[in-house]
Coordinates of C-alpha atoms and ligand atoms in Angstrom, one line a residue:
M6 CA -7.9 -43.8 -42.9
Y7 CA -8.9 -47.6 -43.1
L8 CA -12.9 -47.8 -43.0
S9 CA -12.6 -50.9 -40.5
K10 CA -11.0 -48.7 -37.8
F11 CA -12.7 -45.5 -38.2
Y12 CA -16.0 -44.8 -36.6
L13 CA -19.3 -44.1 -39.2
P14 CA -22.5 -45.5 -37.7
L15 CA -24.8 -44.3 -40.3
M16 CA -28.4 -44.8 -40.3
K17 CA -30.5 -46.5 -42.9
E18 CA -33.8 -44.8 -42.5
T19 CA -34.5 -41.0 -43.0
P20 CA -34.7 -39.5 -39.2
A21 CA -38.5 -38.2 -39.4
E22 CA -37.5 -34.9 -37.3
A23 CA -35.1 -33.7 -40.1
Q24 CA -37.0 -31.2 -42.6
I25 CA -34.0 -29.9 -44.9
A26 CA -31.1 -32.0 -46.6
S27 CA -28.2 -31.3 -44.5
H28 CA -30.0 -32.1 -41.6
R29 CA -30.8 -35.4 -42.7
F30 CA -27.5 -36.3 -44.6
M31 CA -25.5 -35.2 -41.3
L32 CA -27.8 -37.7 -39.4
R33 CA -27.6 -40.3 -42.0
A34 CA -24.1 -40.1 -42.9
G35 CA -22.9 -40.0 -39.0
M36 CA -21.5 -36.9 -39.3
V37 CA -23.2 -35.8 -35.9
R38 CA -25.8 -37.4 -32.8
Q39 CA -27.9 -35.2 -31.5
E40 CA -27.8 -35.4 -27.5
S41 CA -30.5 -33.1 -26.5
A42 CA -32.7 -30.4 -28.4
G43 CA -30.3 -28.3 -30.1
I44 CA -26.9 -30.2 -28.8
Y45 CA -24.6 -32.6 -30.7
S46 CA -21.8 -34.6 -30.4
W47 CA -19.6 -34.0 -33.4
L48 CA -18.5 -37.8 -34.5
P49 CA -15.3 -38.2 -36.4
L50 CA -17.1 -37.7 -40.3
G51 CA -18.2 -34.6 -38.8
H52 CA -15.4 -33.1 -36.8
R53 CA -13.1 -33.4 -39.6
V54 CA -15.2 -31.2 -41.6
L55 CA -15.6 -28.8 -38.8
K56 CA -11.7 -28.6 -38.3
K57 CA -11.2 -28.1 -41.8
I58 CA -13.7 -25.0 -41.6
E59 CA -12.3 -23.8 -38.6
Q60 CA -9.0 -23.6 -40.2
I61 CA -10.0 -21.8 -43.5
V62 CA -11.4 -19.2 -41.1
R63 CA -8.5 -19.1 -39.0
E64 CA -5.9 -18.9 -42.1
E65 CA -8.3 -15.7 -43.3
Q66 CA -8.5 -14.0 -39.5
D67 CA -4.9 -14.3 -39.1
R68 CA -4.1 -12.8 -43.1
A69 CA -6.2 -9.4 -42.1
G70 CA -4.0 -8.9 -39.0
A71 CA -6.0 -10.5 -36.2
V72 CA -4.7 -12.3 -33.3
E73 CA -6.2 -15.7 -31.9
M74 CA -7.0 -16.3 -28.5
L75 CA -9.0 -18.0 -26.5
M76 CA -11.9 -16.9 -23.8
P77 CA -14.0 -19.4 -21.5
T78 CA -17.3 -20.7 -22.3
I79 CA -18.4 -19.8 -18.8
Q80 CA -18.2 -16.3 -17.6
S81 CA -19.2 -14.5 -14.6
A82 CA -22.4 -12.5 -14.6
D83 CA -20.5 -9.4 -13.0
L84 CA -19.5 -8.3 -16.3
W85 CA -22.8 -8.6 -17.9
K86 CA -24.1 -6.3 -14.9
E87 CA -21.5 -3.9 -16.3
S88 CA -22.7 -3.7 -19.7
E89 CA -26.3 -4.2 -18.6
R90 CA -26.8 -6.5 -20.8
Y91 CA -27.5 -9.4 -17.9
D92 CA -30.9 -8.5 -17.6
A93 CA -31.5 -7.5 -21.0
Y94 CA -30.2 -10.6 -22.5
G95 CA -33.5 -12.8 -21.6
K96 CA -33.8 -16.3 -21.7
E97 CA -31.5 -17.3 -24.6
M98 CA -28.7 -16.9 -22.0
L99 CA -28.3 -20.3 -19.6
R100 CA -27.6 -19.2 -16.1
I101 CA -25.5 -21.0 -13.8
T102 CA -25.1 -20.4 -9.7
D103 CA -21.9 -22.5 -9.0
R104 CA -21.4 -23.5 -5.5
H105 CA -20.8 -20.3 -3.5
G106 CA -23.7 -19.4 -5.1
R107 CA -21.9 -17.3 -7.7
E108 CA -24.5 -16.1 -10.6
M109 CA -22.5 -17.3 -13.9
L110 CA -23.7 -18.4 -17.6
Y111 CA -22.3 -19.9 -20.4
G112 CA -21.3 -17.0 -23.1
P113 CA -23.6 -16.5 -25.6
T114 CA -21.4 -14.2 -27.5
N115 CA -18.1 -12.2 -25.6
E116 CA -18.4 -8.4 -26.2
E117 CA -18.2 -7.9 -22.2
M118 CA -15.3 -10.5 -21.6
I119 CA -13.2 -8.9 -24.4
T120 CA -13.7 -5.5 -23.4
A121 CA -12.9 -6.6 -19.8
I122 CA -9.4 -8.0 -21.3
F123 CA -8.7 -4.9 -23.6
R124 CA -9.2 -2.5 -20.7
S125 CA -6.6 -4.4 -18.3
G126 CA -4.2 -4.2 -20.9
V127 CA -4.2 -1.4 -23.5
R128 CA -3.5 2.2 -22.2
S129 CA -2.4 3.8 -25.1
Y130 CA -4.0 4.8 -28.4
K131 CA -0.2 3.9 -29.4
E132 CA -1.0 0.7 -29.7
L133 CA -3.8 0.2 -31.6
P134 CA -5.2 -0.4 -33.9
K135 CA -5.9 -4.3 -31.8
M136 CA -8.0 -7.1 -33.4
L137 CA -8.6 -10.2 -31.4
Y138 CA -10.6 -13.1 -32.3
H139 CA -11.3 -16.4 -30.6
I140 CA -13.1 -20.0 -32.1
Q141 CA -15.3 -21.4 -29.0
W142 CA -18.6 -22.7 -28.0
K143 CA -21.2 -20.9 -27.8
F144 CA -24.5 -21.4 -25.8
R145 CA -28.1 -19.7 -26.6
D146 CA -31.1 -21.1 -25.2
E147 CA -33.3 -20.8 -29.0
V148 CA -36.9 -21.1 -28.6
R149 CA -36.7 -23.1 -31.5
P150 CA -33.6 -25.4 -32.3
R151 CA -33.9 -26.6 -35.5
F152 CA -32.5 -27.9 -38.8
G153 CA -29.6 -29.7 -37.1
V154 CA -26.7 -27.5 -36.7
M155 CA -28.0 -24.5 -38.4
R156 CA -30.2 -23.4 -35.3
G157 CA -28.3 -25.0 -32.4
R158 CA -28.3 -24.4 -28.8
E159 CA -24.7 -25.3 -28.3
F160 CA -22.7 -23.9 -31.3
L161 CA -19.4 -22.5 -33.0
M162 CA -18.4 -19.4 -33.6
K163 CA -15.4 -17.5 -34.5
D164 CA -15.9 -14.3 -33.0
T165 CA -13.3 -11.1 -33.6
Y166 CA -13.2 -8.1 -31.8
S167 CA -11.7 -4.9 -33.1
F168 CA -10.3 -1.5 -31.0
D169 CA -10.0 1.4 -32.6
L170 CA -9.0 5.1 -31.6
T171 CA -11.7 7.1 -33.9
A172 CA -14.5 5.7 -36.0
D173 CA -12.7 6.6 -39.3
A174 CA -9.9 4.0 -37.8
A175 CA -12.8 1.6 -37.0
R176 CA -14.0 1.5 -40.6
Q177 CA -10.8 0.2 -41.7
S178 CA -10.8 -3.0 -39.3
Y179 CA -14.7 -3.2 -40.8
Y180 CA -13.5 -3.3 -44.3
K181 CA -10.3 -5.8 -43.2
M182 CA -12.8 -8.2 -41.6
F183 CA -15.4 -7.5 -44.7
I184 CA -12.9 -8.6 -47.1
A185 CA -11.8 -11.8 -44.3
Y186 CA -15.1 -12.8 -44.8
L187 CA -15.5 -13.1 -48.7
R188 CA -12.6 -14.6 -49.2
T189 CA -13.2 -17.2 -46.0
F190 CA -16.6 -18.0 -47.6
A191 CA -15.3 -18.5 -51.0
R192 CA -12.4 -20.4 -50.2
M193 CA -15.0 -23.0 -48.8
G194 CA -16.7 -23.0 -52.1
L195 CA -19.9 -20.7 -50.9
R196 CA -20.9 -17.3 -52.6
S197 CA -21.8 -15.4 -49.8
I198 CA -23.3 -11.7 -50.2
P199 CA -22.9 -9.3 -47.8
M200 CA -26.6 -7.7 -47.1
K201 CA -27.6 -4.4 -45.2
A202 CA -28.3 -5.4 -41.4
E203 CA -29.8 -3.2 -39.1
T204 CA -27.3 -1.2 -37.1
G205 CA -29.5 -0.2 -34.0
P206 CA -28.9 2.8 -32.4
I207 CA -25.8 3.9 -33.5
G208 CA -26.9 3.9 -37.2
G209 CA -24.4 4.2 -39.9
D210 CA -24.1 1.7 -43.1
L211 CA -21.4 -0.5 -40.9
S212 CA -23.8 -3.8 -40.3
H213 CA -23.6 -6.4 -43.0
E214 CA -24.6 -10.2 -42.9
F215 CA -22.9 -12.4 -45.0
I216 CA -25.9 -14.4 -46.7
V217 CA -25.6 -17.7 -48.7
L218 CA -28.5 -18.3 -51.1
A219 CA -30.4 -21.7 -50.3
E220 CA -34.1 -22.5 -50.5
T221 CA -34.2 -23.9 -47.1
G222 CA -32.7 -20.7 -45.7
E223 CA -34.2 -19.0 -42.5
S224 CA -34.1 -15.6 -44.1
E225 CA -36.3 -13.9 -46.6
V226 CA -33.6 -11.7 -48.8
F227 CA -33.4 -9.4 -51.5
C228 CA -30.3 -8.9 -53.8
H229 CA -29.5 -7.7 -57.6
R230 CA -28.7 -10.9 -59.8
D231 CA -25.1 -9.5 -60.6
L232 CA -23.8 -9.9 -57.1
L233 CA -23.9 -14.0 -57.8
R234 CA -21.3 -13.0 -60.2
K235 CA -18.8 -11.2 -58.0
T236 CA -14.9 -12.8 -57.1
M237 CA -13.5 -12.7 -54.0
P238 CA -10.4 -9.9 -53.5
P239 CA -6.9 -11.8 -53.7
A240 CA -4.8 -13.6 -51.1
N241 CA -2.1 -10.7 -51.8
V242 CA -4.7 -7.7 -50.7
D243 CA -3.0 -5.3 -48.6
F244 CA -4.8 -4.8 -45.9
D245 CA -3.6 -1.6 -44.4
G246 CA -3.8 -0.2 -48.0
N247 CA -7.2 1.3 -48.8
L248 CA -10.0 -1.6 -49.3
E249 CA -12.6 0.9 -50.0
S250 CA -12.7 -0.4 -53.7
Y251 CA -12.8 -4.3 -52.9
V252 CA -15.9 -3.2 -50.4
N253 CA -17.9 -0.9 -53.1
E254 CA -17.6 -3.8 -55.6
H255 CA -19.6 -5.7 -53.3
T256 CA -22.2 -3.1 -51.5
S257 CA -22.9 -0.5 -54.6
L258 CA -25.7 -2.9 -55.9
Y259 CA -28.8 -3.5 -53.9
A260 CA -28.8 -6.2 -51.2
A261 CA -30.9 -6.6 -48.0
T262 CA -32.6 -8.9 -45.5
E263 CA -36.3 -8.9 -44.9
E264 CA -35.7 -6.7 -41.8
M265 CA -34.1 -3.9 -44.1
H266 CA -35.6 -4.4 -47.1
D267 CA -36.4 -1.1 -48.7
K268 CA -39.1 -2.3 -51.6
E269 CA -38.9 0.9 -53.6
A270 CA -35.3 1.2 -54.4
F271 CA -35.8 -2.9 -55.0
E272 CA -38.3 -2.0 -57.4
K273 CA -35.9 0.2 -59.6
I274 CA -33.9 -2.8 -60.0
P275 CA -34.4 -3.7 -63.8
E276 CA -37.2 -6.9 -63.3
E277 CA -35.0 -9.6 -65.3
A278 CA -32.2 -8.8 -62.3
R279 CA -34.0 -9.1 -59.2
V280 CA -33.6 -11.9 -57.2
S281 CA -35.4 -12.6 -54.3
A282 CA -34.6 -15.3 -52.3
R283 CA -34.3 -17.2 -49.0
G284 CA -30.6 -16.8 -47.4
I285 CA -28.3 -18.8 -44.9
E286 CA -26.9 -15.8 -42.3
V287 CA -23.6 -17.6 -42.3
G288 CA -21.5 -14.6 -40.7
H289 CA -22.2 -10.9 -39.3
I290 CA -20.4 -8.0 -39.0
F291 CA -20.9 -4.9 -36.6
F292 CA -19.3 -1.5 -35.8
F293 CA -21.0 -0.2 -32.6
G294 CA -19.1 2.4 -31.6
T295 CA -18.4 3.0 -27.8
K296 CA -21.2 1.1 -26.2
Y297 CA -19.1 -0.9 -24.7
S298 CA -16.5 0.7 -23.8
K299 CA -18.1 4.0 -22.2
A300 CA -20.7 1.4 -20.1
M301 CA -17.2 -0.8 -19.2
K302 CA -14.6 1.7 -19.2
A303 CA -12.5 0.6 -21.5
N304 CA -10.4 3.9 -22.1
V305 CA -7.1 4.9 -23.8
L306 CA -5.0 8.3 -23.6
G307 CA -5.4 9.9 -26.7
A308 CA -2.5 11.9 -28.8
E309 CA -3.6 15.0 -26.5
G310 CA -3.6 12.8 -23.1
K311 CA -7.0 12.8 -22.7
E312 CA -8.8 9.4 -21.9
V313 CA -11.5 8.5 -24.9
P314 CA -13.4 5.2 -24.9
V315 CA -12.3 3.2 -27.2
E316 CA -14.1 2.5 -30.8
M317 CA -15.0 -1.2 -31.2
G318 CA -16.6 -3.5 -33.7
S319 CA -17.3 -7.4 -33.5
Y320 CA -17.6 -10.0 -36.7
G321 CA -19.2 -13.4 -36.0
I322 CA -19.3 -16.4 -38.4
G323 CA -21.4 -19.5 -37.9
V324 CA -18.7 -22.2 -37.8
S325 CA -21.2 -25.4 -37.0
R326 CA -24.0 -23.8 -39.0
L327 CA -21.4 -23.5 -41.9
T328 CA -21.5 -27.4 -42.1
G329 CA -25.0 -27.2 -42.6
A330 CA -24.9 -24.3 -44.9
L331 CA -22.4 -26.7 -47.0
I332 CA -24.4 -29.5 -47.4
E333 CA -27.5 -27.4 -48.4
A334 CA -25.1 -25.6 -51.2
Y335 CA -23.8 -29.4 -52.1
H336 CA -25.6 -32.4 -52.1
D337 CA -28.1 -34.8 -54.2
E338 CA -30.5 -37.2 -53.8
Q339 CA -27.5 -39.6 -52.8
G340 CA -26.1 -37.3 -50.5
C341 CA -23.3 -34.8 -49.6
K342 CA -20.9 -33.8 -52.4
W343 CA -18.1 -32.0 -50.2
P344 CA -16.2 -29.1 -51.7
V345 CA -12.2 -30.7 -51.8
P346 CA -11.3 -27.7 -49.5
V347 CA -14.0 -28.7 -46.5
A348 CA -14.1 -32.6 -47.0
P349 CA -13.9 -34.6 -44.6
F350 CA -11.5 -37.0 -46.5
H351 CA -10.5 -35.6 -50.3
V352 CA -10.4 -39.4 -51.7
G353 CA -12.4 -42.8 -50.7
L354 CA -11.0 -46.0 -52.1
L355 CA -13.6 -48.7 -52.7
N356 CA -11.5 -52.4 -52.4
L357 CA -14.3 -54.6 -54.3
K358 CA -13.1 -57.8 -53.4
V359 CA -11.5 -57.8 -50.1
G360 CA -9.0 -61.1 -49.6
D361 CA -8.0 -61.1 -53.1
E362 CA -4.2 -60.5 -52.8
K363 CA -3.9 -59.1 -55.6
I364 CA -6.9 -56.4 -54.8
D365 CA -5.6 -55.8 -51.3
A366 CA -1.9 -55.1 -52.2
A367 CA -3.1 -52.9 -55.2
C368 CA -5.4 -51.1 -53.0
A369 CA -2.8 -51.0 -49.7
G370 CA -0.1 -49.4 -52.6
I371 CA -2.9 -46.8 -54.1
Y372 CA -3.2 -45.6 -50.4
R373 CA 0.1 -45.3 -49.5
Q374 CA 0.8 -43.3 -52.5
L375 CA -1.9 -40.9 -51.8
E376 CA -1.2 -40.6 -48.2
A377 CA 2.7 -39.6 -48.9
A378 CA 1.4 -36.9 -51.3
G379 CA -0.5 -35.4 -48.8
V380 CA -4.0 -36.5 -50.3
E381 CA -6.6 -37.7 -47.3
V382 CA -8.0 -41.1 -48.0
L383 CA -10.8 -42.7 -46.6
Y384 CA -10.2 -47.1 -47.7
D385 CA -13.2 -48.8 -47.7
D386 CA -11.5 -52.2 -46.8
T387 CA -14.8 -53.8 -44.9
R388 CA -16.3 -56.4 -46.5
A389 CA -19.6 -55.2 -47.1
R390 CA -21.1 -55.7 -50.6
P391 CA -20.3 -53.6 -53.6
G392 CA -23.8 -52.0 -54.0
E393 CA -23.2 -51.1 -50.3
K394 CA -19.5 -49.9 -50.9
F395 CA -20.9 -47.4 -53.4
A396 CA -24.2 -46.5 -51.4
R397 CA -22.2 -45.3 -48.9
M398 CA -19.2 -43.3 -50.4
D399 CA -21.6 -41.3 -52.4
L400 CA -23.9 -40.7 -49.0
I401 CA -20.7 -39.3 -47.5
G402 CA -19.5 -37.6 -50.3
L403 CA -16.3 -37.4 -50.9
P404 CA -15.1 -35.7 -53.8
W405 CA -13.4 -38.3 -55.5
Q406 CA -13.9 -42.5 -55.5
I407 CA -11.2 -44.6 -56.9
T408 CA -12.4 -47.9 -57.3
I409 CA -10.4 -51.3 -57.4
G410 CA -12.4 -54.7 -58.4
P411 CA -11.3 -58.0 -60.4
R412 CA -12.4 -56.7 -63.7
G413 CA -10.7 -53.9 -63.9
L414 CA -7.6 -54.6 -62.3
G415 CA -7.5 -57.6 -64.7
N416 CA -6.3 -55.1 -67.4
G417 CA -4.3 -52.9 -64.7
L418 CA -6.9 -50.1 -64.4
A419 CA -8.7 -48.5 -61.6
E420 CA -11.7 -46.9 -61.9
V421 CA -12.0 -43.0 -60.9
K422 CA -15.1 -41.0 -60.3
N423 CA -15.8 -37.4 -59.6
R424 CA -18.7 -37.2 -56.8
H425 CA -19.8 -33.3 -57.9
T426 CA -20.3 -34.4 -62.2
G427 CA -20.6 -38.2 -61.6
Q428 CA -18.2 -38.7 -64.6
K429 CA -16.5 -42.0 -64.6
Q430 CA -13.5 -42.6 -66.3
E431 CA -10.8 -45.8 -66.0
L432 CA -6.9 -45.3 -65.9
P433 CA -3.9 -47.2 -65.0
L434 CA -3.2 -47.3 -61.3
Q435 CA -0.4 -44.7 -61.2
E436 CA -2.2 -42.2 -63.6
A437 CA -5.3 -42.4 -61.4
V438 CA -2.8 -41.8 -58.5
G439 CA -1.0 -38.6 -60.4
F440 CA -4.6 -37.9 -61.8
V441 CA -6.4 -37.2 -58.7
T442 CA -3.5 -35.9 -56.3
R443 CA -3.2 -33.0 -59.3
Q444 CA -7.1 -32.7 -59.1
V445 CA -7.3 -32.4 -55.5
K446 CA -3.8 -30.1 -54.6
D447 CA -5.3 -27.7 -57.4
A448 CA -8.4 -27.4 -55.3
L449 CA -6.4 -26.9 -52.5
K450 CA -4.6 -23.9 -53.6
V451 CA -5.4 -20.2 -52.1
V452 CA -5.3 -17.9 -54.5
Ligands
ATP797 P1 -29.5 -15.7 -36.0 O1 -30.4 -14.3 -36.8 O2 -29.4 -16.2 -36.8 O3 -30.3 -15.9 -34.6 P2 -27.3 -13.6 -34.8 O4 -27.7 -12.3 -35.5 O5 -27.8 -13.9 -33.4 O6 -28.1 -14.9 -35.7 P3 -24.9 -13.4 -34.1 O7 -24.6 -13.0 -33.3 O8 -24.3 -12.2 -35.1 O9 -26.1 -14.0 -34.6 O10 -23.9 -14.7 -34.5 C1 -23.1 -14.5 -35.4 C2 -23.1 -15.9 -36.2 O11 -23.3 -17.1 -35.3 C3 -24.2 -15.8 -37.3 O12 -24.3 -15.1 -38.3 C4 -24.3 -17.1 -37.3 O13 -23.8 -18.0 -38.5 C5 -24.1 -18.1 -36.2 N1 -25.0 -18.4 -35.3 C6 -26.3 -17.6 -34.3 N2 -26.9 -18.3 -33.7 C7 -27.0 -19.3 -33.8 C8 -27.1 -20.8 -33.6 N3 -28.5 -20.7 -33.2 N4 -26.6 -21.9 -34.1 C9 -25.7 -21.9 -35.0 N5 -25.2 -20.9 -35.5 C10 -25.8 -19.5 -35.0
MG798 MG1 -29.8 -14.8 -32.6

């Protein structure tokens, strides 16, 4: 992409309402624009990040055996009356009346709709298990939308729903999502810690919030230090095999959010291994049994020919919130520092003297070669001053920068900068292309 053709409306001043780094940088780097409280337009740069996050989420859902679909944003109130959540949901639900006076709503989540879809399409236990998901905008009229996309009113969520014959079988579905979540966040460069969460009236141990530690997180969390060193399960996990060991590996040490905190248990951990910190909830998985299937009569014929309500779970990921969480994890004073797998572009190419035939030709050549190798480049071909170009690239935070200017090119050299480490090196043009291509490809490998 040539910057002269792109749309990148940067802000010079730090917006007063933005209290945390991610909110500040998303506005300053022209990633989003607030349209109303908690409602954002995703400008081209932000949109590219959102799509990358979404794609990683999708790949890991597919790997775990979930099947993608798409439900509408607008739902009929009737379904919610069946489950008795229409009144219970309260003011967070945006209620709408259509021209015929019918009660509608902008979906805050999809348990009711998916249950209705399931009951109209599945009759027998032989068709189980099933896992269905979609990635769709949700609306919750949050009391205090804040921190930009972290707590929006309109936000993008991936939500999966599992259907099993027995509670035991549902545990396997739950474990599949547990592992998919660890992999999803790790692939983006985030260390997520599954923490025990409230299970509501059904009890049990099958609810976890996936937390990314960050000083600006809204949740207060407590965990064992060694959880910060765990690695993600590999891509070749057999999702139909025994998943217990992977789950145990990540749940045997203490980890809980404030609501579930057990002070006594926490204090049994040696002092130096106790972590009390703040965190961002990026995902939440939940087994709720027959709560909706009973209320909405989503039954299947069991092996003995008797109808039984199906056992369900739901599994959410905050796709748009992750954009903010990633910046909280990766930034410095100058701006964002995107990990390669979620970077809006992999490389920023800076031409320090637009109009100089040799430099223009060298840049155009590098641009073509990188793009041909599958490396995404944002080429700054504008006539801005060098200082402005450097600051702009640092702000938007592409992981690699290649700079071509009169001084270096005189000796056939380009400057390559790693935005994460700040390290710079001068390399002959072809080597620069090869080096950056290898670095990007390595970082994109899925293991
Ligand atoms: P929270 O406690 O943060 O309000 P929740 O328990 O209401 O979250 P879920 O209903 O489990 O969240 O939604 C699944 C995921 O969607 C959450 O883990 C979070 O990442 C994301 N999410 C929830 N509410 C918002 C919001 N207002 N803005 C952005 N993302 C959100
Ligand atoms: Mg909420």
